[in-house]
Amino acid sequence: MQARYAIVVAGGQGLRMGTDIPKQFLILGGRPVLMHTLEQFAGCEQITLALPKGQIDYWHELCRQHDFGLEHRICLGGATRFHSVQNALQTLQGKSGCVAVHDGVRPFIHKSVIDACFAEAERSGAALPYIAVTDSLRQLTTTSSKAVPRSEFVAVQTPQVFDLGRLITAYRQDFSPTFTDDASVYETARLGEIALVEGNVENIKITSPQDLATAEYILGKQL
């Protein structure tokens, strides 16, 4: 098994949540969301957390208050998610293996999915989790819309896992607004195909009060 690393990106401001506290610091089951997320990657050789400069001292204080001792490195977040990942990759220069990039507000990723993504990335170079689309879909045109077969689409989650050297190469590109996630950066660099691994439906991204309520329900079922 190759060395495994994790980058957790947490740059949210809580605007859609309607709170003054960034969403990754909201309390879930007695602790900040971000602590639940980081713990899912406890087996990695290094965890790098990308945070905005103005949130780093607050995070340190939260770790003290909650006696959070999981070892991790902190790097400065950038103007966009792309730049945050780019900065985090600098902490892994000279290393080899695979790296997972994960959203800080997805605390319910199953460890079995993480392991499956790492295993696939070790084989093929890149892997990401997905879940099936259950809603009907329509494609928008300039004047109308049309139905499309949902069997041809999937919803993509994180962590997105890559060969570390290839991802570092991909992030040497200039930023483009077409980059929606790490997979799109990787694909634009033409470094190979990305394999899909079945994810878990509980792996929601907490961005709204409704999401937080759902997260409390999921956590309650796990206890």
mmCIF file of C-alpha atoms in Angstrom:
data_model
loop_
_atom_site.group_PDB
_atom_site.id
_atom_site.type_symbol
_atom_site.label_atom_id
_atom_site.label_comp_id
_atom_site.label_asym_id
_atom_site.label_seq_id
_atom_site.Cartn_x
_atom_site.Cartn_y
_atom_site.Cartn_z
ATOM 1 C CA MET A 1 0.000 0.000 0.000
ATOM 2 C CA GLN A 2 1.263 3.448 -0.903
ATOM 3 C CA ALA A 3 1.516 6.357 1.529
ATOM 4 C CA ARG A 4 -1.826 8.102 2.002
ATOM 5 C CA TYR A 5 -2.314 11.823 2.603
ATOM 6 C CA ALA A 6 -5.377 14.001 3.041
ATOM 7 C CA ILE A 7 -6.154 17.633 2.272
ATOM 8 C CA VAL A 8 -9.278 19.035 3.907
ATOM 9 C CA VAL A 9 -10.490 22.341 2.485
ATOM 10 C CA ALA A 10 -12.525 24.528 4.837
ATOM 11 C CA GLY A 11 -13.031 28.016 3.500
ATOM 12 C CA GLY A 12 -16.741 28.577 4.061
ATOM 13 C CA GLN A 13 -18.162 31.794 5.491
ATOM 14 C CA GLY A 14 -21.607 30.533 6.520
ATOM 15 C CA LEU A 15 -23.505 32.899 4.227
ATOM 16 C CA ARG A 16 -26.148 30.378 3.157
ATOM 17 C CA MET A 17 -26.305 29.137 6.740
ATOM 18 C CA GLY A 18 -27.347 32.621 7.856
ATOM 19 C CA THR A 19 -24.919 32.665 10.793
ATOM 20 C CA ASP A 20 -21.894 34.706 11.779
ATOM 21 C CA ILE A 21 -19.985 31.475 12.439
ATOM 22 C CA PRO A 22 -18.454 29.770 9.367
ATOM 23 C CA LYS A 23 -20.303 26.533 8.613
ATOM 24 C CA GLN A 24 -17.309 24.296 9.298
ATOM 25 C CA PHE A 25 -17.262 25.537 12.908
ATOM 26 C CA LEU A 26 -20.948 25.040 13.668
ATOM 27 C CA ILE A 27 -21.630 22.591 16.478
ATOM 28 C CA LEU A 28 -22.735 19.084 15.527
ATOM 29 C CA GLY A 29 -23.165 16.584 18.334
ATOM 30 C CA GLY A 30 -21.316 18.817 20.775
ATOM 31 C CA ARG A 31 -18.287 19.524 18.561
ATOM 32 C CA PRO A 32 -17.519 21.587 15.446
ATOM 33 C CA VAL A 33 -18.396 19.945 12.138
ATOM 34 C CA LEU A 34 -14.783 20.159 11.013
ATOM 35 C CA MET A 35 -13.562 17.936 13.849
ATOM 36 C CA HIS A 36 -15.917 15.160 12.780
ATOM 37 C CA THR A 37 -14.603 15.493 9.229
ATOM 38 C CA LEU A 38 -10.909 15.404 10.099
ATOM 39 C CA GLU A 39 -11.362 12.283 12.209
ATOM 40 C CA GLN A 40 -12.451 10.302 9.153
ATOM 41 C CA PHE A 41 -8.875 10.636 7.842
ATOM 42 C CA ALA A 42 -7.117 9.710 11.071
ATOM 43 C CA GLY A 43 -5.234 6.852 9.384
ATOM 44 C CA CYS A 44 -3.486 9.098 6.857
ATOM 45 C CA GLU A 45 0.224 9.802 7.105
ATOM 46 C CA GLN A 46 -0.430 13.552 6.987
ATOM 47 C CA ILE A 47 -3.603 15.630 7.154
ATOM 48 C CA THR A 48 -3.381 19.183 5.852
ATOM 49 C CA LEU A 49 -6.175 21.600 6.688
ATOM 50 C CA ALA A 50 -6.582 24.673 4.481
ATOM 51 C CA LEU A 51 -8.160 27.578 6.379
ATOM 52 C CA PRO A 52 -8.591 31.296 5.663
ATOM 53 C CA LYS A 53 -6.069 33.434 7.539
ATOM 54 C CA GLY A 54 -8.766 35.055 9.667
ATOM 55 C CA GLN A 55 -10.025 31.689 10.935
ATOM 56 C CA ILE A 56 -6.778 30.030 12.016
ATOM 57 C CA ASP A 57 -6.605 31.501 15.539
ATOM 58 C CA TYR A 58 -10.278 30.679 16.093
ATOM 59 C CA TRP A 59 -9.647 27.082 15.025
ATOM 60 C CA HIS A 60 -6.755 26.786 17.467
ATOM 61 C CA GLU A 61 -9.038 28.033 20.239
ATOM 62 C CA LEU A 62 -11.741 25.532 19.284
ATOM 63 C CA CYS A 63 -9.188 22.706 19.380
ATOM 64 C CA ARG A 64 -8.174 23.804 22.885
ATOM 65 C CA GLN A 65 -11.785 24.072 24.082
ATOM 66 C CA HIS A 66 -12.750 20.657 22.737
ATOM 67 C CA ASP A 67 -9.455 18.959 23.598
ATOM 68 C CA PHE A 68 -9.037 17.997 19.946
ATOM 69 C CA GLY A 69 -5.704 16.252 19.630
ATOM 70 C CA LEU A 70 -5.732 14.733 16.148
ATOM 71 C CA GLU A 71 -2.442 15.720 14.534
ATOM 72 C CA HIS A 72 -2.799 17.885 11.436
ATOM 73 C CA ARG A 73 -1.000 20.665 9.608
ATOM 74 C CA ILE A 74 -2.603 23.979 8.756
ATOM 75 C CA CYS A 75 -1.951 25.898 5.569
ATOM 76 C CA LEU A 76 -3.293 29.219 4.421
ATOM 77 C CA GLY A 77 -6.413 29.037 2.289
ATOM 78 C CA GLY A 78 -6.461 30.886 -1.013
ATOM 79 C CA ALA A 79 -8.852 33.170 -2.847
ATOM 80 C CA THR A 80 -10.631 30.117 -4.321
ATOM 81 C CA ARG A 81 -10.814 26.414 -3.580
ATOM 82 C CA PHE A 82 -8.301 25.862 -6.377
ATOM 83 C CA HIS A 83 -5.775 28.111 -4.670
ATOM 84 C CA SER A 84 -6.410 26.505 -1.266
ATOM 85 C CA VAL A 85 -5.636 23.049 -2.669
ATOM 86 C CA GLN A 86 -2.635 24.466 -4.482
ATOM 87 C CA ASN A 87 -1.294 25.835 -1.187
ATOM 88 C CA ALA A 88 -1.973 22.560 0.628
ATOM 89 C CA LEU A 89 -0.074 20.582 -1.986
ATOM 90 C CA GLN A 90 3.003 22.648 -1.174
ATOM 91 C CA THR A 91 3.123 20.878 2.212
ATOM 92 C CA LEU A 92 3.472 17.550 0.372
ATOM 93 C CA GLN A 93 6.307 18.445 -1.983
ATOM 94 C CA GLY A 94 8.918 15.678 -2.177
ATOM 95 C CA LYS A 95 6.522 12.977 -0.981
ATOM 96 C CA SER A 96 4.969 10.153 -2.978
ATOM 97 C CA GLY A 97 1.770 8.171 -2.687
ATOM 98 C CA CYS A 98 -1.871 9.183 -3.047
ATOM 99 C CA VAL A 99 -3.720 12.211 -1.703
ATOM 100 C CA ALA A 100 -7.405 12.663 -0.917
ATOM 101 C CA VAL A 101 -8.966 16.118 -1.223
ATOM 102 C CA HIS A 102 -12.120 16.494 0.856
ATOM 103 C CA ASP A 103 -14.664 19.170 1.745
ATOM 104 C CA GLY A 104 -14.457 20.250 5.380
ATOM 105 C CA VAL A 105 -18.243 20.191 5.721
ATOM 106 C CA ARG A 106 -18.718 16.554 4.682
ATOM 107 C CA PRO A 107 -18.356 14.815 8.072
ATOM 108 C CA PHE A 108 -20.138 11.557 7.197
ATOM 109 C CA ILE A 109 -17.934 10.033 4.528
ATOM 110 C CA HIS A 110 -17.596 6.331 5.318
ATOM 111 C CA LYS A 111 -14.072 5.128 5.983
ATOM 112 C CA SER A 112 -14.794 2.173 3.701
ATOM 113 C CA VAL A 113 -15.407 4.642 0.838
ATOM 114 C CA ILE A 114 -12.176 6.486 1.646
ATOM 115 C CA ASP A 115 -10.280 3.186 1.563
ATOM 116 C CA ALA A 116 -11.935 2.183 -1.710
ATOM 117 C CA CYS A 117 -11.042 5.504 -3.347
ATOM 118 C CA PHE A 118 -7.424 5.240 -2.205
ATOM 119 C CA ALA A 119 -7.184 1.655 -3.445
ATOM 120 C CA GLU A 120 -8.583 2.607 -6.856
ATOM 121 C CA ALA A 121 -6.319 5.678 -7.142
ATOM 122 C CA GLU A 122 -3.320 3.464 -6.366
ATOM 123 C CA ARG A 123 -4.346 1.253 -9.299
ATOM 124 C CA SER A 124 -5.473 3.811 -11.862
ATOM 125 C CA GLY A 125 -4.175 7.204 -10.717
ATOM 126 C CA ALA A 126 -7.455 8.922 -9.838
ATOM 127 C CA ALA A 127 -10.780 8.041 -8.224
ATOM 128 C CA LEU A 128 -13.806 9.811 -6.829
ATOM 129 C CA PRO A 129 -17.018 8.706 -5.096
ATOM 130 C CA TYR A 130 -20.440 9.070 -6.646
ATOM 131 C CA ILE A 131 -24.071 8.356 -5.878
ATOM 132 C CA ALA A 132 -26.885 7.679 -8.323
ATOM 133 C CA VAL A 133 -29.204 10.514 -9.306
ATOM 134 C CA THR A 134 -32.756 9.833 -8.130
ATOM 135 C CA ASP A 135 -34.525 12.983 -9.344
ATOM 136 C CA SER A 136 -35.654 13.415 -12.929
ATOM 137 C CA LEU A 137 -33.338 15.706 -14.889
ATOM 138 C CA ARG A 138 -33.887 18.308 -17.574
ATOM 139 C CA GLN A 139 -31.260 20.024 -19.690
ATOM 140 C CA LEU A 140 -31.644 23.759 -20.140
ATOM 141 C CA THR A 141 -31.348 25.308 -23.588
ATOM 142 C CA THR A 142 -31.381 28.975 -24.545
ATOM 143 C CA THR A 143 -35.148 28.906 -25.065
ATOM 144 C CA SER A 144 -36.527 25.857 -23.257
ATOM 145 C CA SER A 145 -35.559 22.582 -21.578
ATOM 146 C CA LYS A 146 -35.656 18.892 -22.408
ATOM 147 C CA ALA A 147 -35.722 15.659 -20.445
ATOM 148 C CA VAL A 148 -32.476 13.672 -20.247
ATOM 149 C CA PRO A 149 -32.002 10.091 -19.002
ATOM 150 C CA ARG A 150 -30.823 10.202 -15.404
ATOM 151 C CA SER A 151 -29.131 6.813 -15.843
ATOM 152 C CA GLU A 152 -26.432 8.657 -17.805
ATOM 153 C CA PHE A 153 -25.577 10.966 -14.883
ATOM 154 C CA VAL A 154 -24.246 10.618 -11.351
ATOM 155 C CA ALA A 155 -23.747 13.042 -8.468
ATOM 156 C CA VAL A 156 -20.095 13.469 -7.491
ATOM 157 C CA GLN A 157 -18.848 13.696 -3.903
ATOM 158 C CA THR A 158 -15.506 14.038 -2.145
ATOM 159 C CA PRO A 159 -12.918 12.842 -1.230
ATOM 160 C CA GLN A 160 -11.418 12.884 -4.689
ATOM 161 C CA VAL A 161 -8.228 10.838 -4.560
ATOM 162 C CA PHE A 162 -5.229 11.087 -6.890
ATOM 163 C CA ASP A 163 -1.684 9.997 -7.366
ATOM 164 C CA LEU A 164 0.137 12.769 -5.525
ATOM 165 C CA GLY A 165 2.700 13.511 -8.226
ATOM 166 C CA ARG A 166 0.025 13.773 -10.912
ATOM 167 C CA LEU A 167 -2.149 16.096 -8.834
ATOM 168 C CA ILE A 168 0.801 18.374 -8.093
ATOM 169 C CA THR A 169 1.418 18.521 -11.853
ATOM 170 C CA ALA A 170 -2.258 19.314 -12.518
ATOM 171 C CA TYR A 171 -2.212 22.194 -10.043
ATOM 172 C CA ARG A 172 0.676 23.859 -11.835
ATOM 173 C CA GLN A 173 -1.896 25.088 -14.352
ATOM 174 C CA ASP A 174 -3.208 28.617 -14.199
ATOM 175 C CA PHE A 175 -6.576 28.980 -12.518
ATOM 176 C CA SER A 176 -9.695 28.780 -14.680
ATOM 177 C CA PRO A 177 -13.287 29.499 -13.599
ATOM 178 C CA THR A 178 -14.219 26.221 -15.322
ATOM 179 C CA PHE A 179 -12.513 24.312 -12.496
ATOM 180 C CA THR A 180 -15.420 23.085 -10.370
ATOM 181 C CA ASP A 181 -13.517 20.470 -8.388
ATOM 182 C CA ASP A 182 -10.193 18.645 -8.309
ATOM 183 C CA ALA A 183 -11.335 16.178 -10.959
ATOM 184 C CA SER A 184 -11.899 19.013 -13.437
ATOM 185 C CA VAL A 185 -8.384 20.320 -12.765
ATOM 186 C CA TYR A 186 -6.961 16.833 -13.288
ATOM 187 C CA GLU A 187 -8.937 16.245 -16.485
ATOM 188 C CA THR A 188 -7.886 19.586 -17.977
ATOM 189 C CA ALA A 189 -4.251 18.588 -17.453
ATOM 190 C CA ARG A 190 -4.953 15.378 -19.436
ATOM 191 C CA LEU A 191 -3.260 13.125 -16.912
ATOM 192 C CA GLY A 192 -5.566 10.146 -17.362
ATOM 193 C CA GLU A 193 -9.055 8.836 -16.769
ATOM 194 C CA ILE A 194 -10.824 9.149 -13.417
ATOM 195 C CA ALA A 195 -12.375 6.009 -11.968
ATOM 196 C CA LEU A 196 -15.690 6.119 -10.120
ATOM 197 C CA VAL A 197 -16.239 4.463 -6.736
ATOM 198 C CA GLU A 198 -19.684 4.075 -5.189
ATOM 199 C CA GLY A 199 -20.078 6.578 -2.359
ATOM 200 C CA ASN A 200 -22.448 6.734 0.596
ATOM 201 C CA VAL A 201 -25.661 8.775 0.625
ATOM 202 C CA GLU A 202 -24.964 10.111 4.137
ATOM 203 C CA ASN A 203 -21.941 11.991 2.776
ATOM 204 C CA ILE A 204 -23.865 15.260 2.537
ATOM 205 C CA LYS A 205 -22.293 18.692 2.252
ATOM 206 C CA ILE A 206 -23.530 20.902 5.082
ATOM 207 C CA THR A 207 -24.263 24.321 3.600
ATOM 208 C CA SER A 208 -27.737 25.263 4.889
ATOM 209 C CA PRO A 209 -29.806 25.053 8.102
ATOM 210 C CA GLN A 210 -31.707 22.149 6.537
ATOM 211 C CA ASP A 211 -28.435 20.312 5.946
ATOM 212 C CA LEU A 212 -27.421 20.840 9.571
ATOM 213 C CA ALA A 213 -30.731 19.394 10.760
ATOM 214 C CA THR A 214 -30.195 16.388 8.498
ATOM 215 C CA ALA A 215 -26.668 16.018 9.870
ATOM 216 C CA GLU A 216 -27.985 15.930 13.439
ATOM 217 C CA TYR A 217 -30.374 13.164 12.403
ATOM 218 C CA ILE A 218 -27.597 11.161 10.710
ATOM 219 C CA LEU A 219 -25.322 11.552 13.722
ATOM 220 C CA GLY A 220 -28.132 10.482 16.060
ATOM 221 C CA LYS A 221 -28.599 7.269 14.091
ATOM 222 C CA GLN A 222 -24.864 6.520 14.284
ATOM 223 C CA LEU A 223 -24.673 6.872 18.080
#
